[in-house]
Structure formats: C-alpha cells, structure tokens
C-alpha cells in the first residue's frame, strides 16, 4: 500500500517469454488461423532446438516496485539514498559548504561528511562518477552521489542515474533505494514526467541480467525504488507504467538476441511471435506462413536464402488493432530475421568476421517483436500496426543458394546473387513487398544489414535512410525521447550504377565503397512509391561488446513513434 502523497507502480524487471524458458510444445506453420504442424516438421524443428542438450532455465524474474513520493529526504528510511548531482550542484561557499539546498540539508545532518568526501574523492559530478558512503544521522543506511554531468535536456544522464542506482544496490545487496535530484525545482511538469520515466527505465534495464543459460544465478535483493521530488499523481503513475511496458519490450528483445541459434531457430522465433498474439489476443492476430505458402506468394528471394538450412523458414505477420475507435494511421514494421548467418557459400572467415556472434543477425526482428510486446500492454488507440519478419537461417548445403544464382522476388524483380553473405536484403525484399500489400501508409524496416554502417557510425549509432523528410522528422523526434542514437545518411541514387547485372535486374551487392547506402538503395526497389519508407541499419547498436549482450535497440523509439502516430491521427 502506497503512503499518502505517493504513488506505487510495480512491474517485473525482466519479462522472459515462456517459450524461451522451455521447449515449445507446438509450432505453428500454417496460415491464420493457427493450427498444428505436420509431425515431420515438428520433429525436425524440435531436434534442432535441442542441439547440444541446451535448455534455457525458467528463472523467476524479480519484481521491482516504484513509488513516487513527496517526503523530506533526510527522513526517508531505507538502504540507500541516491542523489543525482550535476557539476553545478557541487558548488561550495567560502566555508566549503554546499550551496545547493538539498545537498546542504543532507550534509548538515552528516556534520559535513558529504562535502568532505566529495572533495577527497575528487567527485566533480561528471557522468559516470559515483561515490557511496555508509553513514549515520539519516534515515538511510548509505548515501550515494551520482554524477549527471552538465545540465542536459536528453534522457541519457537520467537513464544512467537509474542504472547507477541499481549498480550501487547490487554491490551492497540493498533492497530499498530512494532517488532524488539535487536540483529538481526548476524542472517543468513535462520534464519531471520524462525524467521519472528515464530513471525508472534505466533502473529496470540495469537490474536485468540474462542468466537463462548459466548453471547458477544470483537473485538481486533490490525490491523497491522511491522517486522523490518529481511529483505524485495519476500522470506520473501512468508514466512509470509506460516505462515498465517499454522496458519489458526492450528486455524481450535482448533475450531474443542473446538466445543462441541452436535454441532460437526460425520456428521458435515464430512461436515467440504467436505467443505475443495469444497473450494479447484482444488487440493482436497472428499469421505464420510456411515455405509452401511463401512459394505461393512467389517469395523467391526470401526462400533462396532459406534453402540450405535444415530448419524451415517461417514468415511472421502480427497485426495490432486498437480495442475501439477509428483506425486513422496504418503502419508496418519489418525486421530482419536471420536467426543465424554463416554467410552461405561466401562464408564468413578471418578476423573481424564475427561469425560467432551471428545469432544477433535477427536483431531487427527482436526490435519489431519487442515493440509488439510493449504495444500489447500499452494498447494505444488510433493506429493499426503490422509486424513482419521473414525468419530463416543462412547456411550451407547441397540445396543452398550459390553465388551466381538468379532469384525472383515477389514483385517480379530478378536478382543475381553475387554474394550469398548479402542475404538480409534478399529476405527483406519479399518482406517489404508483403508489407506494402497490407495497405499501410508508412513502413520502417530494421536490420543488422551492413558492416559498412558500423565503420561509418561506430557501435552506438544506427544509420537512417529515407526519401521522406516528414518520416525522418517523426522518427528523430521519437528518438529524442527514447535516447537512442540515429544518424541520417543519404540515398545517393548515382551509387545504384554499381548494382547493375548482365543477366538480371540487379545484383545484390555493389562495391565496398558506400556499402550501407547501396544496401538501402537495394531495399528501395521493393517499396511502393506511394508508401513512406525508412530503413534503419542497426548493425552497430544491436550488441554491447562490453556487456556481451544484446541491447534491445529500437524498441523505445518505435513505441514512441507509433504512439505519436496514433495520437496525431486525424
């Protein structure tokens, strides 16, 4: 029960899917309505899913409760009082006392210990700096100062604050934490809401640890976080719930990317999608197409990539429709769904090829399905969204696609395959044609498409390609809210000259120069000119090398974009 003057929102710090914590009991191969597959295909898929006798553990996910309170920080009782401070907040007067009201109030209770410690430890409030003191004199057992850097209007430092709070709680096995900003009095009401959202998001994502494939896992002690000084009331409660919904989608995306290819096959990815539709059946329907049905739709480009694998392809189509009211905006999200990419006959070899990480080549589909999961909880009005993934593996066998083969996409265009390791764009080609046929007005595709984009923008920034300035404006406004980093690159039409083929309409790769742009130009050939389209190359930010984990990149921006489209519908 929340105290008077506070709100309480509880949600789980992780949201493991039941299908990733056990073997799937059934796999849906047929078109909507879903029905059981043939015994032969089920046996084949289950055999591959248990390769190496690896089964992810069914770990109980920790629940964290957020309460927004308006209390005196010196009287708050709990394990850690965490204070977010900017560099300006640490200014001291001639007597070496804090000029900031909150820091001064806390320090007076501690007899100057806080000011002394900040000076001795050279704590200047820069981003990434923190200090924790075990103290007496306050209601809390410890007080922590966490740097926010200079004053910022972006969510990044406040998400970092949430992550740092959780890190401090983990190291001291704290179960209760309070977070307060040293300077919150100048924030507007909307800024307080967005700040609380960022802190809660950072905390939930910081608490998450993917231990499903470890023999032992330590359960975190943290149970509650009180947010002090950012207000109370239904609007803040709604914002904290939104943080939980979006974070659960991000975590789901991380779990999908982290799952090894011997567990997360195309069939299991399809089962994950079907589970979303089943869980949120009030707003979702599902259609899973098998290879034969894709052949009927003439998806030769997609099926060419899938031909070598013992694991059959699954074409995933989820559709979100609001509970009530008119549908005024129709959108589609298309995600690259290569659950493993060997490179095919142009096999990935040599230093830097990262073949051991090619389980993350379905990061685009993870973003799409993570967004679907979040939307199932949020249930926004006014917008219809189609979530589309052409899931398969790019392997090597006697039935596989060869360099020099010509494949025919579902819009009739022919492609000479001069490199089997440029397979993602081949699967996306048929997925984009399918998306356009749903009658949508806007399409965003997301893919770990090119190493060239990582060379251009590094590991933290995704490349954006679109001929639509209006769509670019919408998505960049959404990314400003989410904090995910995007950079728009040009669609230089003259580069298409390198994609000409002697025997087909096009080849699937051009030269090394401008590789990310050329890949985007290839995708553009499969999008209806009447549809606003954006391609996001997320090969860099899909994976965090330091944490050796997927990031769930894209989910927060996509959710924000979809909600804005729903609210802006006329």
XYZ file of C-alpha atoms in Angstrom, residues 136-387:
252
model
C 24.625 7.520 10.481
C 22.449 10.545 11.065
C 19.944 9.964 8.285
C 17.066 7.574 7.884
C 19.053 5.744 5.191
C 21.986 3.434 5.842
C 24.002 4.798 2.930
C 24.059 7.928 0.807
C 25.315 7.962 -2.746
C 26.221 10.845 -5.029
C 25.834 10.053 -8.734
C 27.110 12.387 -11.426
C 24.788 13.761 -14.110
C 27.373 15.946 -15.833
C 26.228 19.322 -17.060
C 22.592 20.303 -17.342
C 21.051 18.251 -20.130
C 17.702 18.021 -21.859
C 18.371 14.470 -23.087
C 17.235 11.347 -21.208
C 20.693 9.732 -21.263
C 22.072 11.037 -17.920
C 18.836 10.174 -16.099
C 18.793 6.668 -17.531
C 22.398 6.440 -16.408
C 21.271 7.565 -12.961
C 18.798 4.690 -12.805
C 21.460 2.214 -13.895
C 23.966 3.567 -11.356
C 21.411 3.314 -8.551
C 20.839 -0.351 -9.359
C 24.590 -0.991 -9.554
C 25.029 0.513 -6.092
C 22.142 -1.587 -4.791
C 23.641 -4.772 -6.248
C 27.077 -4.161 -4.730
C 25.634 -3.599 -1.248
C 22.731 -6.070 -1.519
C 20.297 -3.238 -0.805
C 16.588 -3.955 -1.026
C 15.249 -0.386 -0.852
C 16.560 2.719 -2.610
C 15.417 6.310 -2.968
C 16.408 8.594 -5.843
C 16.339 12.384 -5.673
C 17.764 15.101 -7.912
C 19.776 17.782 -6.167
C 18.124 20.329 -8.458
C 14.599 19.413 -9.498
C 12.773 22.595 -8.540
C 13.443 24.207 -11.916
C 12.009 21.356 -13.960
C 8.705 21.840 -15.750
C 5.888 19.355 -15.196
C 6.548 17.567 -18.533
C 10.278 17.455 -17.740
C 9.570 15.844 -14.370
C 7.495 13.167 -16.084
C 10.167 12.426 -18.679
C 12.880 12.419 -16.012
C 10.979 9.934 -13.860
C 10.432 7.784 -16.962
C 14.160 7.821 -17.777
C 15.199 6.970 -14.199
C 12.729 4.083 -13.994
C 13.732 2.761 -17.424
C 17.421 2.884 -16.562
C 16.827 1.106 -13.283
C 14.759 -1.715 -14.773
C 17.185 -2.297 -17.622
C 20.134 -2.051 -15.239
C 18.627 -4.681 -12.967
C 18.110 -7.116 -15.830
C 20.622 -9.947 -16.150
C 20.111 -12.708 -18.674
C 21.017 -15.793 -16.657
C 18.878 -18.314 -18.531
C 21.922 -20.137 -19.885
C 24.025 -20.104 -16.706
C 24.124 -23.012 -14.275
C 23.945 -20.645 -11.300
C 22.286 -17.257 -10.982
C 22.334 -14.814 -8.074
C 18.971 -13.277 -7.289
C 19.081 -9.480 -6.796
C 17.968 -8.144 -3.432
C 16.525 -4.870 -4.745
C 12.750 -4.697 -4.330
C 11.745 -1.043 -4.316
C 12.828 2.353 -5.625
C 11.253 5.558 -4.326
C 11.471 8.586 -6.613
C 11.418 11.759 -4.532
C 10.779 15.332 -5.621
C 9.358 14.751 -9.108
C 5.742 14.923 -8.060
C 2.918 12.460 -7.497
C -0.439 11.774 -9.110
C -2.049 9.825 -11.935
C 0.056 11.343 -14.740
C 3.274 10.245 -13.079
C 1.791 6.845 -12.293
C 0.889 6.453 -15.973
C 4.419 7.458 -16.994
C 6.007 4.916 -14.659
C 3.746 2.191 -16.012
C 4.750 3.229 -19.526
C 8.401 2.881 -18.504
C 7.655 -0.649 -17.346
C 5.826 -1.564 -20.551
C 8.555 -0.242 -22.832
C 11.302 -1.801 -20.707
C 9.629 -5.204 -20.862
C 9.692 -4.945 -24.665
C 13.376 -3.971 -24.618
C 14.225 -6.852 -22.315
C 12.288 -9.269 -24.503
C 14.311 -8.006 -27.469
C 17.533 -8.545 -25.522
C 16.531 -12.087 -24.639
C 15.777 -12.893 -28.267
C 19.147 -11.560 -29.433
C 21.014 -13.302 -26.612
C 19.453 -16.699 -27.294
C 21.836 -18.999 -29.178
C 20.929 -20.177 -32.653
C 20.625 -23.798 -31.510
C 17.721 -22.687 -29.287
C 16.183 -19.766 -31.156
C 15.503 -21.304 -34.559
C 13.163 -19.699 -37.120
C 10.392 -21.965 -35.811
C 10.923 -20.888 -32.217
C 11.035 -17.218 -33.251
C 7.673 -17.778 -34.933
C 6.386 -19.366 -31.739
C 7.528 -16.314 -29.813
C 5.512 -14.120 -32.156
C 2.478 -16.394 -31.890
C 2.740 -16.187 -28.103
C 2.528 -12.384 -28.231
C -0.673 -12.650 -30.258
C -2.048 -15.251 -27.849
C -1.165 -13.242 -24.740
C -2.669 -10.025 -26.108
C -5.429 -11.574 -28.208
C -7.707 -8.592 -27.548
C -5.559 -6.462 -29.866
C -3.381 -8.909 -31.839
C -3.876 -11.534 -34.535
C -1.158 -13.743 -35.986
C -0.391 -15.306 -39.323
C 2.602 -17.627 -39.713
C 3.336 -18.755 -43.268
C 5.326 -21.887 -44.080
C 7.635 -22.380 -47.075
C 4.878 -23.676 -49.323
C 2.680 -20.660 -48.613
C 5.610 -18.303 -49.227
C 6.187 -20.082 -52.536
C 2.560 -19.427 -53.473
C 3.262 -15.738 -52.852
C 6.336 -16.041 -55.129
C 8.841 -15.057 -52.423
C 11.818 -16.453 -54.330
C 14.314 -14.007 -52.850
C 13.486 -14.987 -49.256
C 13.202 -18.705 -49.984
C 16.551 -18.689 -51.799
C 18.282 -17.640 -48.580
C 16.423 -20.256 -46.527
C 17.033 -23.142 -48.938
C 20.218 -24.528 -47.335
C 19.004 -24.866 -43.741
C 17.553 -27.962 -42.091
C 15.389 -25.546 -40.107
C 12.495 -24.443 -42.344
C 11.658 -20.756 -42.800
C 8.726 -19.076 -41.062
C 7.200 -15.861 -42.349
C 5.727 -13.964 -39.392
C 2.893 -11.444 -39.610
C 1.358 -9.981 -36.460
C -1.350 -7.348 -36.718
C -2.236 -4.902 -33.956
C -5.624 -3.191 -33.993
C -6.900 -0.958 -31.178
C -9.649 -2.065 -28.821
C -12.060 0.570 -30.084
C -12.337 3.737 -32.100
C -11.304 4.553 -35.649
C -8.037 3.450 -37.252
C -6.575 6.514 -38.872
C -2.927 5.523 -39.288
C -1.712 2.229 -40.757
C 1.939 1.395 -40.146
C 4.275 -1.534 -40.719
C 7.479 -2.596 -39.004
C 9.679 -5.051 -40.879
C 12.546 -6.755 -39.070
C 15.408 -8.789 -40.487
C 15.068 -12.275 -39.001
C 18.238 -14.266 -39.697
C 18.488 -16.444 -36.582
C 21.952 -17.418 -37.798
C 24.049 -16.165 -40.693
C 27.013 -18.298 -41.732
C 27.464 -16.223 -44.872
C 26.433 -19.147 -47.048
C 28.979 -20.151 -49.715
C 30.588 -16.745 -49.191
C 31.207 -17.975 -45.676
C 32.348 -15.502 -43.049
C 36.058 -16.075 -42.440
C 39.013 -14.266 -40.957
C 39.481 -11.806 -38.105
C 36.582 -9.458 -37.582
C 34.030 -11.574 -39.425
C 32.175 -12.127 -36.090
C 30.629 -15.406 -37.230
C 30.371 -16.460 -33.581
C 28.024 -13.514 -32.958
C 25.745 -14.115 -35.910
C 22.921 -15.124 -33.586
C 22.338 -11.348 -33.365
C 21.532 -11.138 -37.073
C 17.864 -11.249 -36.077
C 18.243 -8.036 -34.068
C 15.818 -6.242 -36.379
C 13.138 -8.836 -35.704
C 13.893 -8.599 -31.975
C 13.188 -4.853 -32.128
C 9.961 -5.468 -34.051
C 8.682 -8.191 -31.721
C 9.817 -6.301 -28.610
C 7.761 -3.356 -29.855
C 4.794 -5.663 -30.410
C 5.048 -6.943 -26.848
C 5.137 -3.408 -25.456
C 2.158 -2.380 -27.596
C 0.156 -5.349 -26.338
C 0.475 -3.894 -22.832
C 0.014 -0.222 -23.739
C -2.877 -0.736 -26.220
C -2.707 2.680 -27.943
C -5.751 3.927 -29.883
C -5.995 5.258 -33.412
C -3.306 3.160 -35.067
C -3.033 -0.198 -36.841
C 0.423 -1.791 -36.946
C 1.700 -4.762 -38.946
C 4.785 -6.553 -37.592
